[in-house]
XYZ file of C-alpha atoms in Angstrom:
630
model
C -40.572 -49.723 56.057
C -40.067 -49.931 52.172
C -38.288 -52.506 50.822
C -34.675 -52.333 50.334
C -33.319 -51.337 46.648
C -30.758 -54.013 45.278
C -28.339 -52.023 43.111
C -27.762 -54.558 40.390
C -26.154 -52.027 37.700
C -23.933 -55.152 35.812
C -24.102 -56.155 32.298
C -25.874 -59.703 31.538
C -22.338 -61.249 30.524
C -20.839 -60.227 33.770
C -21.716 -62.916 36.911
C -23.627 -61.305 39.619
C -21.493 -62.530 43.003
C -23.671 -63.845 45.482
C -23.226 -64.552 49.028
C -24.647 -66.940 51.033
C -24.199 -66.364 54.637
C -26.363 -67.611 57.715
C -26.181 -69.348 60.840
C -24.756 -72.895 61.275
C -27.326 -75.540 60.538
C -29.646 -73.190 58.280
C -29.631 -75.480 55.156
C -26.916 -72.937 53.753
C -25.138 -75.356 52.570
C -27.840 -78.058 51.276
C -29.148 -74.395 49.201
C -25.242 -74.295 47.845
C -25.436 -77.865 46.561
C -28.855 -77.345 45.093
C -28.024 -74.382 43.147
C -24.089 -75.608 41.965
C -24.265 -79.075 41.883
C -20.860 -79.891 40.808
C -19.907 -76.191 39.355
C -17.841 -75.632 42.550
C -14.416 -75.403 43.708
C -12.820 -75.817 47.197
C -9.930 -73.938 48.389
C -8.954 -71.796 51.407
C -9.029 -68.275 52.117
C -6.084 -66.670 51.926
C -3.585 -66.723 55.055
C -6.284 -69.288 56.706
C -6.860 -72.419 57.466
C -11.095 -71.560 56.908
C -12.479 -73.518 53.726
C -13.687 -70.947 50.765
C -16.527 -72.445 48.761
C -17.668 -71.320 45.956
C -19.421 -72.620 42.563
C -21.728 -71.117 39.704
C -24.990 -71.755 38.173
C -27.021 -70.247 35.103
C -30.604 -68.427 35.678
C -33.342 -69.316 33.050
C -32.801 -65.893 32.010
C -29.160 -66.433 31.031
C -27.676 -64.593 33.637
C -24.658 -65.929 35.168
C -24.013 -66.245 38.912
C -21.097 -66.683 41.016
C -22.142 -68.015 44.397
C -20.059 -68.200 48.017
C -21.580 -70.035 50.589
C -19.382 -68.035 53.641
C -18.745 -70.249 56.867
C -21.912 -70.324 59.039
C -21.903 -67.640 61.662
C -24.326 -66.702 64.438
C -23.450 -63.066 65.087
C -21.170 -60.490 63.139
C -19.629 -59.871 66.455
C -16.773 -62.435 65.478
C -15.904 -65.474 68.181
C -14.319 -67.796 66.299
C -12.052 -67.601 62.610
C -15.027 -69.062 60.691
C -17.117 -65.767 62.310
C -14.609 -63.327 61.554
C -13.863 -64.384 57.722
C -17.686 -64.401 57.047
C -17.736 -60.695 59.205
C -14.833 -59.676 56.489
C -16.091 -60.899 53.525
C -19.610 -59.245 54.457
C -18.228 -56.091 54.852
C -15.836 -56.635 51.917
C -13.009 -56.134 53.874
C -11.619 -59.341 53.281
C -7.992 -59.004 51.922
C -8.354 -60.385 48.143
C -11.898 -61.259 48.551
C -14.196 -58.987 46.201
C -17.229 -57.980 47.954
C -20.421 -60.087 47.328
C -23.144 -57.936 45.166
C -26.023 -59.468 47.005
C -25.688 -60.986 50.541
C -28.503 -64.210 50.557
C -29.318 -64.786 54.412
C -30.033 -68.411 54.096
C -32.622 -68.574 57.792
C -34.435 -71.731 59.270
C -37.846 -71.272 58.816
C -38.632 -73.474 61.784
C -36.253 -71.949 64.051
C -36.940 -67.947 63.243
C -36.644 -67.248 66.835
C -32.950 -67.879 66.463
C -32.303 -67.245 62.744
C -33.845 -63.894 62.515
C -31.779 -62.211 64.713
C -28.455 -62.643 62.877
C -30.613 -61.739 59.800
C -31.162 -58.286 61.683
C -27.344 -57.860 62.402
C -26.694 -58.264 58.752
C -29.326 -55.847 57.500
C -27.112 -53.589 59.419
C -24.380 -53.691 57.083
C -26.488 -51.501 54.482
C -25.391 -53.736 51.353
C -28.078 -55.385 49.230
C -29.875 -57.981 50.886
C -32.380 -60.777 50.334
C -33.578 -63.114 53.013
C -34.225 -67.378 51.749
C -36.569 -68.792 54.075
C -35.184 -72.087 53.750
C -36.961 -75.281 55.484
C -40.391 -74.096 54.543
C -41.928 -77.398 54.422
C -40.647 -78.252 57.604
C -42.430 -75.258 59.396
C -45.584 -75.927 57.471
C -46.080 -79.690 58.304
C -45.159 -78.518 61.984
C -48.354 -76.181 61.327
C -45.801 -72.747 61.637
C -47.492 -70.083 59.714
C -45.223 -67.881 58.382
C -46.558 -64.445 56.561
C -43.926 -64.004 54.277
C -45.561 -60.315 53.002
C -45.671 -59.521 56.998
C -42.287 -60.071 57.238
C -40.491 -58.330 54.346
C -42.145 -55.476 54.877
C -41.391 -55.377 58.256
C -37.520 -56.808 57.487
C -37.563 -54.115 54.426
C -35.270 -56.686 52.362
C -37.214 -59.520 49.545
C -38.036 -62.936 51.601
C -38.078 -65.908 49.703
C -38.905 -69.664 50.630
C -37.125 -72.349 50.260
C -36.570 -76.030 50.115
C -33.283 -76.897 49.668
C -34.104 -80.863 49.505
C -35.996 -80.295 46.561
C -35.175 -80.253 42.962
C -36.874 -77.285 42.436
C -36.553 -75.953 45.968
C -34.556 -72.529 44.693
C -36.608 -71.851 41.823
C -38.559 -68.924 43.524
C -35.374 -67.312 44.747
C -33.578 -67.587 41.741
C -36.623 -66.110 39.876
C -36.482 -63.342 42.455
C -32.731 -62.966 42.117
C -33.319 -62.675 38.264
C -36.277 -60.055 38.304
C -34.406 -57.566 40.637
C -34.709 -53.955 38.789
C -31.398 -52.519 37.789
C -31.914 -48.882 39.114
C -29.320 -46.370 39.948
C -30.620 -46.294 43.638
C -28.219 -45.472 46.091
C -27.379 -48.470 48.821
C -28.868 -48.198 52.538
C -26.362 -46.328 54.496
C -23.917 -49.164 56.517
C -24.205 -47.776 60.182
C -21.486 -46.836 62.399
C -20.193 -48.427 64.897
C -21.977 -46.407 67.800
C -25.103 -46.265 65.503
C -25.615 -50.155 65.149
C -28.468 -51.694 67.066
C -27.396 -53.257 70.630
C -27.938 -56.853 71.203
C -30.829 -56.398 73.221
C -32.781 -54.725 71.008
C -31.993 -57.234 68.014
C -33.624 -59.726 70.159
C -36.542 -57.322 71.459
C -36.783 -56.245 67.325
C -36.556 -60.238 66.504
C -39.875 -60.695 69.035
C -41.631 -58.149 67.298
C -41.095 -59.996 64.130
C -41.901 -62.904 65.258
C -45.474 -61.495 66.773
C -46.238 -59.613 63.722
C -45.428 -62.420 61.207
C -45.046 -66.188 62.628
C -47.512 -68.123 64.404
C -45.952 -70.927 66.132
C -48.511 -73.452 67.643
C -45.383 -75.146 69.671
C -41.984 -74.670 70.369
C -40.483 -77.526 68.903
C -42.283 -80.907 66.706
C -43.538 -83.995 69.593
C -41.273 -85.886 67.848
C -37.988 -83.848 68.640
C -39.325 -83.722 72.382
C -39.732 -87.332 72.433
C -35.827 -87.825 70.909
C -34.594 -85.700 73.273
C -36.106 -86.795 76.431
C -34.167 -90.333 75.236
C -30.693 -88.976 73.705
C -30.277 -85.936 76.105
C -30.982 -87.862 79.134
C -27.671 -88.319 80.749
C -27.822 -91.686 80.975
C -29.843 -93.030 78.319
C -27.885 -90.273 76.265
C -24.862 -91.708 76.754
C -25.243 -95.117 76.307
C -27.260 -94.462 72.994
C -23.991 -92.075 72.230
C -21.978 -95.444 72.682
C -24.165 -97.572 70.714
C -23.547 -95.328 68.204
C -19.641 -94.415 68.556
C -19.479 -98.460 68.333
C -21.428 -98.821 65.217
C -19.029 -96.167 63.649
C -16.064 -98.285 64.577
C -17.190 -101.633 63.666
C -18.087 -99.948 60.316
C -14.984 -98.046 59.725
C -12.203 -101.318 60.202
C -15.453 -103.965 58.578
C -16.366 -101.961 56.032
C -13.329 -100.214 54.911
C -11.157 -103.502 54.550
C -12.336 -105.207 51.540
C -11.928 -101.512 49.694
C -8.128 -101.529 51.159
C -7.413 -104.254 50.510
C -8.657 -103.787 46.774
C -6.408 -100.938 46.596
C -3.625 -102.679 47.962
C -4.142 -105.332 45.226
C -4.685 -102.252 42.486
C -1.133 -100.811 43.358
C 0.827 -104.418 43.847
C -0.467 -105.384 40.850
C 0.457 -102.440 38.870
C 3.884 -102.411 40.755
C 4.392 -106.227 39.830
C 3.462 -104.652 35.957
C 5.779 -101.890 35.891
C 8.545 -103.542 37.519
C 8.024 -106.344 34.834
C 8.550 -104.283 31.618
C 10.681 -102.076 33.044
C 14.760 -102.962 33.099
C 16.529 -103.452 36.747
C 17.238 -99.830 37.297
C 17.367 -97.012 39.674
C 14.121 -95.318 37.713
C 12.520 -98.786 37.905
C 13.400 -98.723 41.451
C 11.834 -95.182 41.830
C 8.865 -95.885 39.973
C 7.745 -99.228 41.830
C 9.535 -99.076 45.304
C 8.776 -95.032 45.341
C 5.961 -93.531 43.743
C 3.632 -96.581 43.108
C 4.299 -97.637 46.527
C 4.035 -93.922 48.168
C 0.764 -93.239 46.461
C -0.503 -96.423 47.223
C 0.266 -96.228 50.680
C -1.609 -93.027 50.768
C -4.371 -93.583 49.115
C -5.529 -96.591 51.083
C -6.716 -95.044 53.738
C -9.387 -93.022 51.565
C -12.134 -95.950 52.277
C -11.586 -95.422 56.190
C -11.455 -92.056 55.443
C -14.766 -91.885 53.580
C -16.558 -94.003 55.696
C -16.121 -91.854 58.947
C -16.888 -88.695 56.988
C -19.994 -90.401 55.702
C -21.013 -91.157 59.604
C -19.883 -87.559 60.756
C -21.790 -85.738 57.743
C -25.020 -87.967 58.285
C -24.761 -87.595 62.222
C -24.385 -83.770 61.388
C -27.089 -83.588 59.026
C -29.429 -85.364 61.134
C -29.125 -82.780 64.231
C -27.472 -84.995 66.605
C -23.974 -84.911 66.227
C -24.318 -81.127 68.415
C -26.510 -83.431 71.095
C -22.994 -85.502 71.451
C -21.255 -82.418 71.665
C -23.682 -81.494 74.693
C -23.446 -84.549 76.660
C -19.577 -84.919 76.441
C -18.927 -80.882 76.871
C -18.455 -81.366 80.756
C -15.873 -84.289 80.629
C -14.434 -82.990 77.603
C -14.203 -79.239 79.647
C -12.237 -80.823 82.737
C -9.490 -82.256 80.064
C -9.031 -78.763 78.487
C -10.900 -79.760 75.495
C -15.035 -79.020 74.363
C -17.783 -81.368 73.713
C -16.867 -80.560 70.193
C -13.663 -82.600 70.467
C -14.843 -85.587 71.089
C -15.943 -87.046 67.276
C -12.305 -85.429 66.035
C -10.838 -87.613 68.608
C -12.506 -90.499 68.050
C -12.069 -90.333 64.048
C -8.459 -90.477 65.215
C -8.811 -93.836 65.876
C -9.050 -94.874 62.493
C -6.529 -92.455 60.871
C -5.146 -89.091 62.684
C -5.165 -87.338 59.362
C -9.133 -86.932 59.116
C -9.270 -86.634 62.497
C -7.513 -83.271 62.175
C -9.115 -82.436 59.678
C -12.487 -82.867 61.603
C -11.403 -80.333 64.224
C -12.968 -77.815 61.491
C -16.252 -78.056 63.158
C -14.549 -76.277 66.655
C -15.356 -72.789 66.626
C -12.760 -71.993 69.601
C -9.995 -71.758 68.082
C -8.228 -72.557 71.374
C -10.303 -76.138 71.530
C -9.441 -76.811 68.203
C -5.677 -76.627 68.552
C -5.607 -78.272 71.588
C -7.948 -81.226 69.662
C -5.593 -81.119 66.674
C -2.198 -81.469 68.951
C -3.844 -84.662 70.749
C -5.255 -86.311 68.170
C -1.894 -88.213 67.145
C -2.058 -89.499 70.731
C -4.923 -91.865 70.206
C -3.989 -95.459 68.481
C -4.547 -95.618 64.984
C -4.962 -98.380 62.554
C -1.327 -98.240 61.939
C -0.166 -99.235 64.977
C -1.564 -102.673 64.775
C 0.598 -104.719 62.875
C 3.316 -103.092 65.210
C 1.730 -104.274 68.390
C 0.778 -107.285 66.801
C 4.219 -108.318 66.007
C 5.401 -107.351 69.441
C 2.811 -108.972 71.464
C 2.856 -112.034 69.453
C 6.408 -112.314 70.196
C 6.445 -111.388 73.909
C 3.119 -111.896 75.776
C 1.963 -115.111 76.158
C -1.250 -116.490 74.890
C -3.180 -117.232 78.842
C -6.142 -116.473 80.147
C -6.869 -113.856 83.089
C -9.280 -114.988 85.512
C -10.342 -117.816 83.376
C -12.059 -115.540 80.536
C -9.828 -112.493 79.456
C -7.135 -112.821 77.518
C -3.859 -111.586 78.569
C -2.760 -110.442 74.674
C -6.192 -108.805 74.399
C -5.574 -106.697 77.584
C -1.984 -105.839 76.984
C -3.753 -104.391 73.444
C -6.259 -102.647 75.381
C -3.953 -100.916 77.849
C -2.243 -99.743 74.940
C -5.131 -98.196 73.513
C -5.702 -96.801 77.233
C -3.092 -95.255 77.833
C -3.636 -93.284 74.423
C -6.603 -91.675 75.508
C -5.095 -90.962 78.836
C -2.670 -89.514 77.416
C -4.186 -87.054 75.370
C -6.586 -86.165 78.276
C -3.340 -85.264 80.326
C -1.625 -83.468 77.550
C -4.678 -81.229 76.556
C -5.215 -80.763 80.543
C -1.583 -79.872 81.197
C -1.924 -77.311 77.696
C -4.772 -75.423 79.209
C -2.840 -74.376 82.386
C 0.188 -73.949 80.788
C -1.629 -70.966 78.800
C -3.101 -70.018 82.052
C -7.106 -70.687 80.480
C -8.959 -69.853 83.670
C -12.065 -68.447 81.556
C -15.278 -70.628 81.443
C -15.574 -71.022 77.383
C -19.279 -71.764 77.143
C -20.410 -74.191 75.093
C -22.796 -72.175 72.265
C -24.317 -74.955 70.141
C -27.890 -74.817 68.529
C -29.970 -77.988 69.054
C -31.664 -77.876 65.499
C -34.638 -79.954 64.074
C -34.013 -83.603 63.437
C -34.100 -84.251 59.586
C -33.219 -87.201 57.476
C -29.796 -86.668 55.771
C -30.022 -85.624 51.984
C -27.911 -88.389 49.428
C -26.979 -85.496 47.665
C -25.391 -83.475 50.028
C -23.620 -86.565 51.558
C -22.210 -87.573 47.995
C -20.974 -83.526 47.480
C -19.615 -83.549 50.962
C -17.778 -86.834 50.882
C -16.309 -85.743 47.400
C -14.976 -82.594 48.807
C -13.219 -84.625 51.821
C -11.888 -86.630 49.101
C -10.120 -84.156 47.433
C -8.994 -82.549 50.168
C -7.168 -85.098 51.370
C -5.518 -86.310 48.108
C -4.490 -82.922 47.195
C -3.078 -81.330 50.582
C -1.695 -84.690 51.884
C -0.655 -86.676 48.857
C 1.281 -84.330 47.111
C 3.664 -83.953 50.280
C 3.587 -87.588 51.114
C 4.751 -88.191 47.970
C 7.898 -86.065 47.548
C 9.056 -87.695 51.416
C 8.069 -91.216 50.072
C 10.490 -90.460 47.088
C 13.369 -88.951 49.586
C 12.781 -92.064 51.732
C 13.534 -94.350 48.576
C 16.561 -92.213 47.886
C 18.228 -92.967 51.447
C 16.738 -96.403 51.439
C 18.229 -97.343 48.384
C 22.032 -94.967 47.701
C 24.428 -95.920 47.928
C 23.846 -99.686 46.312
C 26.189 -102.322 48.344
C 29.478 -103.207 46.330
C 29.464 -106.868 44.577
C 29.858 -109.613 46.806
C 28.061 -107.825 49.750
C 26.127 -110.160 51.274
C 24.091 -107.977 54.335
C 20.944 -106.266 53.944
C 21.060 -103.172 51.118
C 19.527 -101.052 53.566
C 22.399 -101.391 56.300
C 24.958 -99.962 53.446
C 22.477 -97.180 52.411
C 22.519 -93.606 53.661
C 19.382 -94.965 55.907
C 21.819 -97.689 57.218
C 24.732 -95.630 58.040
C 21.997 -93.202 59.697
C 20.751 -95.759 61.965
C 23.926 -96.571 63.254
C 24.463 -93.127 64.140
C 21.121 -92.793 65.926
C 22.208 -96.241 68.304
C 24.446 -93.455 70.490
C 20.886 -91.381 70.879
C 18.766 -94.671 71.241
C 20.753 -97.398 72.767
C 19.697 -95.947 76.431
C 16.110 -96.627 76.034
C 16.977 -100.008 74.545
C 17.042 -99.672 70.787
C 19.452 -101.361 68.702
C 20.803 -100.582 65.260
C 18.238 -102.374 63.316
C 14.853 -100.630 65.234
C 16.430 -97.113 64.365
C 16.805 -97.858 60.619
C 13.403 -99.098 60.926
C 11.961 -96.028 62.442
C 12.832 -94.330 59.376
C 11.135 -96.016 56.940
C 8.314 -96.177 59.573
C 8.311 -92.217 59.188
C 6.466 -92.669 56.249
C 3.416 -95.009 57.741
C 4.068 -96.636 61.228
C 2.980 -100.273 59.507
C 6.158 -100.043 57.613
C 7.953 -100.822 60.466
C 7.738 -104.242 60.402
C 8.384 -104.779 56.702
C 11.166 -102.519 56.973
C 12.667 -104.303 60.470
C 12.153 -107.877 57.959
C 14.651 -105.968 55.493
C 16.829 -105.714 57.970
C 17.143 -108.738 58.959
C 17.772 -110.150 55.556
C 14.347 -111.873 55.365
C 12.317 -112.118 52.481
C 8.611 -111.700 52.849
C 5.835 -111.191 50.203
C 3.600 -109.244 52.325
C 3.212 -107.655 56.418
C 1.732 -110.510 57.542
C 4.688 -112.980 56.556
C 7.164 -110.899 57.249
C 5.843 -110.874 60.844
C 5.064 -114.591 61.449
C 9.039 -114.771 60.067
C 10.567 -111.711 62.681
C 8.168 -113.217 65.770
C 10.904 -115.531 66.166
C 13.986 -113.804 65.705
C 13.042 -111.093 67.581
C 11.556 -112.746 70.195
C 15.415 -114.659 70.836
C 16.753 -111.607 70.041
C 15.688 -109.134 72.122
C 15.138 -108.412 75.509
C 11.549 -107.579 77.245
C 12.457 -104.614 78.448
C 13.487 -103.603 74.377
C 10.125 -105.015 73.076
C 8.162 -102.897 76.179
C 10.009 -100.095 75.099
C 9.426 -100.127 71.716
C 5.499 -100.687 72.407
C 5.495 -97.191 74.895
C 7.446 -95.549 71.907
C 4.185 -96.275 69.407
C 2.293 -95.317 71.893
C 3.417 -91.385 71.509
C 6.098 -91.035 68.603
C 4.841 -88.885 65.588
C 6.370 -91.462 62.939
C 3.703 -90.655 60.116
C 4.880 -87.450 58.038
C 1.624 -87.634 56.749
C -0.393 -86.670 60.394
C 2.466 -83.604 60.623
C 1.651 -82.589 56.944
C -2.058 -82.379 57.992
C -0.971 -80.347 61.441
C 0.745 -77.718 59.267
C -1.749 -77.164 56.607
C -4.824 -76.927 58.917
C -3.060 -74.791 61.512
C -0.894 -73.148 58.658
C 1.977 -72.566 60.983
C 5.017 -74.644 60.912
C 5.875 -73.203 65.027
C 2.968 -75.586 65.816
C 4.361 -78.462 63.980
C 7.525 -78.317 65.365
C 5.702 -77.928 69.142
C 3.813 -80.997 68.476
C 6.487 -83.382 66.534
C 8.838 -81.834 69.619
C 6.062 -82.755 72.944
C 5.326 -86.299 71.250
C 8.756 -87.415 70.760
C 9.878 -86.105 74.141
C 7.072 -88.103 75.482
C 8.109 -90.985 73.347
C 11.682 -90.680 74.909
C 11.076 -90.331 78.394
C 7.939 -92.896 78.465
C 10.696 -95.421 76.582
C 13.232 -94.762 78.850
C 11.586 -95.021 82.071
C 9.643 -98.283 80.671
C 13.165 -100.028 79.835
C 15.149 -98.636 82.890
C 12.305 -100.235 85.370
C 12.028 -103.337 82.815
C 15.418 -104.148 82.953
C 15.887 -103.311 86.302
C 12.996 -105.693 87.156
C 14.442 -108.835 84.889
């Protein structure tokens, strides 16, 4: 078979647009970074939630390049939206995508049996075509002989190696990119669909390959056989998959909190600054109590945010972050959920926001909605202070058979009965759509390889971004509407109450008492709730407002309300109020992140509606039996 002619008719000022497109785990990505560096932009494709990539770099020869690295996909045959947007673009049927020139199938040289067979598929579409045998280093020091001659003539497209890890890893397929003949050849015809090969003989045309060209003197490296045996076995696995899951939450609160609390000193201080040169007004009022304060409040959770990307990308780079996926698939399956779920979930723990925005790694799109309408259900950092408060104020400090204590469990049933939850929730989702189908769990179990710094840096840069620009933006418009109704109208002179009970937020809280009072709420929790919209911590400065105290900080403000609230209210309020953390969606920021990564405001509404009925009825049964029981 001759090799394939690459119509490359373009002028030398006008950028070439390459596509790179391969399966998951191929280095695709790693080759992106290599060739762009930091010439790239992130966005989405249009009408999806499915993250567009794409960046430029120079050849030697002056040529430019524009270069899309398409979502990883291991058949044309589309199963999940990453699938079918690569399938589209491919084919250039994308709406508003151009067509790619070249298509670059990025394959793992150590893994050809699985690689080469989507490589086939592709070669179908009749477009010009060159195949990067990336990894090649890898297969070499695993003693995999590769003819690369052997196999483009028998592929008919250019093969090229390389090493993404490397500085110079793509200079052989640039070079080959760069020499391509501009020659008014005619394309390869794209075949129909009753022409295109079957699956079985793509993998019976992949075997041929692979006996023509590769030698492979094992199936996989001793040492991946000897990690396995260890982090597969299903117990071993496991516990070595908590080991781990602990590490990434000790690191995550321990390592995040002298970075938040640096930012919470940046913005005080700069709030303190403002509000000093500034005259008593309503702008100084917007400036320090809205936007300094709204932005602040957002961006502290970038450390926590950071850190459990850092764990997820290196635990993904690595290989075994699809081995936790494989161990936890059964459990995960008898919720209504995948294995894939689980490391969404568990960022969730930290912050829901990149927890949801983890679900990206679920290729069902079923499994990842499900993930993304739980994941508010487990207990964030921002519960704390409230359960701190209300614990402090109404457990006692004893011990429980003489070496638990009784705060310490009340804190972990809480946290229980999160994770229940969203096990019941998901489980009670998949029979309400009637899922009876057994979705298989298709994940490739790739080479272990030691995380690249470079990548990591790129990856946790894009993350960072991401989240500033989709979620800050919005968070900071409702931060600035929350000031408004916190703070108009001002109290007449002589008024001597708290500001916020004469506000619009005021006068709305006393409405809400006639919703609220029957699972135990007075006025002053609802006009805390709304505050508490904006972050749940806010609660408990905001309930300190409302009780006319002055406090410089959470922590104060709580040692000052234990009291007070502890005379003041009942059990049966304080249990109430504890259930309602447990399932209310009072962080606009978590719904912001629901609508832009499902783009659909139905689902929003579905899951702000299911988690405060939840919050209602678990409140109201929890104070009806409380008081009942007092």
């Amino acid at each position: 078979m001759s090799t394939q002619p690459l119509i490359l008719s373009l002028s030398k000022d006008a950028p070439l647009r390459l596509a790179l497109v391969g399966n998951p785990n191929s280095g695709k990505t790693a080759l992106f970074n290599l060739l762009t560096g930091s010439r790239q932009k992130v966005a989405n494709y249009a009408g999806v939630t499915v993250e567009r990539k794409e960046g430029r770099f120079t050849a030697p020869s002056g040529r430019h390049y524009a270069l899309l690295d398409l979502p990883g996909a291991y058949s044309l045959h589309a199963a999940s939206l990453d699938e079918a947007v690569a399938r589209d673009v491919c084919r250039g049927f994308y709406p508003g995508e151009p067509a790619p020139d070249v298509l670059v199938c990025v394959v793992d040289a150590t893994n050809l049996r699985l690689h080469l067979r989507f490589a086939l598929e592709l070669r179908q579409l009749g477009k010009p075509m060159l195949v990067a045998l990336n990894m090649a280093d890898a297969a070499r020091k695993r003693g995999i002989v590769i003819d690369v001659d052997a196999l483009q003539r028998e592929l008919g497209v250019p093969v090229v190696e390389t090493v993404a890890v490397r500085h110079d890893g793509a200079r052989a397929l640039i070079e080959r990119i760069d020499a391509l003949a501009i020659a008014p050849h005619p394309p390869r015809k794209m075949l129909s669909a009753s022409e295109a090969v079957e699956v079985d003989a793509l993998h019976a045309e992949t075997r041929r390959l692979l006996a023509v060209a590769v030698t492979v003197p094992r199936r996989t490296a001793s040492i991946d056989d000897a990690l396995d045996r260890w982090l597969l076995h299903p117990v071993a696995g496991l516990l070595t998959l908590a080991l781990v899951m602990f590490l990434i939450f000790q690191a995550v609160y321990a390592w995040a909190t002298p970075m938040m609390d640096g930012i919470e000193t940046v913005t005080v201080a700069l709030g303190g600054w403002v509000g000093d040169v500034m005259p008593d007004g309503p702008l100084r009022s917007l400036l320090v109590d809205g936007i300094i304060a709204g932005v602040g409040g957002v961006i502290v959770f970038l450390p926590q945010i950071l850190i459990l990307f850092a764990f997820i990308l290196a635990l993904e780079e690595s290989g075994y972050l699809p081995r936790a996926a494989f161990l936890l698939d059964k459990l995960m399956f008898s919720a209504g959920l995948s294995g894939r779920s689980f490391i969404p979930l568990l960022s969730s723990f930290a912050c829901a926001i990149p927890g949801i925005m983890a679900t990206r790694s679920i290729q069902d799109p079923r499994d990842r909605l499900a993930t993304i309408m739980v994941a508010p259900l487990m207990t964030c950092s921002a519960r704390l202070p409230v359960y701190a408060l209300l614990i402090g104020a109404f457990i006692p400090r004893q011990q429980v058979l003489g070496i638990l204590n009784l705060q310490g469990l009340v804190l972990f049933g809480l946290y229980l009965a999160g994770i229940v939850s969203a096990l019941i929730v998901s489980w009670v989702m998949k029979r309400w759509r009637h899922d009876r189908s057994e979705h298989v769990l298709l994940l490739e179990l790739p080479s272990y390889r030691m995380p690249h710094p470079r990548d990591l840096l790129i990856g946790l840069w894009e993350r960072a971004m991401i989240f500033l620009k989709r979620v800050g933006g919005i968070i900071l418009a409702l931060t600035v509407l929350l000031w408004f109704l916190l703070s108009f109208p001002a109290p007449p002179d002589g008024y001597t109450g708290a500001a916020i009970d004469y506000s619009f937020a005021g006068r709305i809280g006393h409405a809400m008492t006639a919703v609220f009072a029957p699972i135990g709420f007075n006025w002053q929790i609802c006009i805390a709730l709304i505050p508490g919209m904006a972050a749940r911590e806010v609660a408990v400065s905001s309930l300190a407002t409302v009780y006319a105290l002055s406090a410089v900080d959470d922590a104060a403000a709580a040692d000052a309300l234990t009291p007070i609230i502890a005379n003041g209210w009942s059990l049966a309020t304080a249990l109430s109020l504890l259930v309602w953390f447990i399932y209310a969606p009072q962080c606009l920021s978590t719904l912001a992140t629901i609508k832009r990564e499902t783009n659909s405001w139905r689902q929003t509404a579905i899951a702000t509606g299911y988690l405060f009925a939840l919050a209602y009825l678990a409140s109201l049964l929890t104070f009806q039996v409380a008081s009942a029981l007092s």
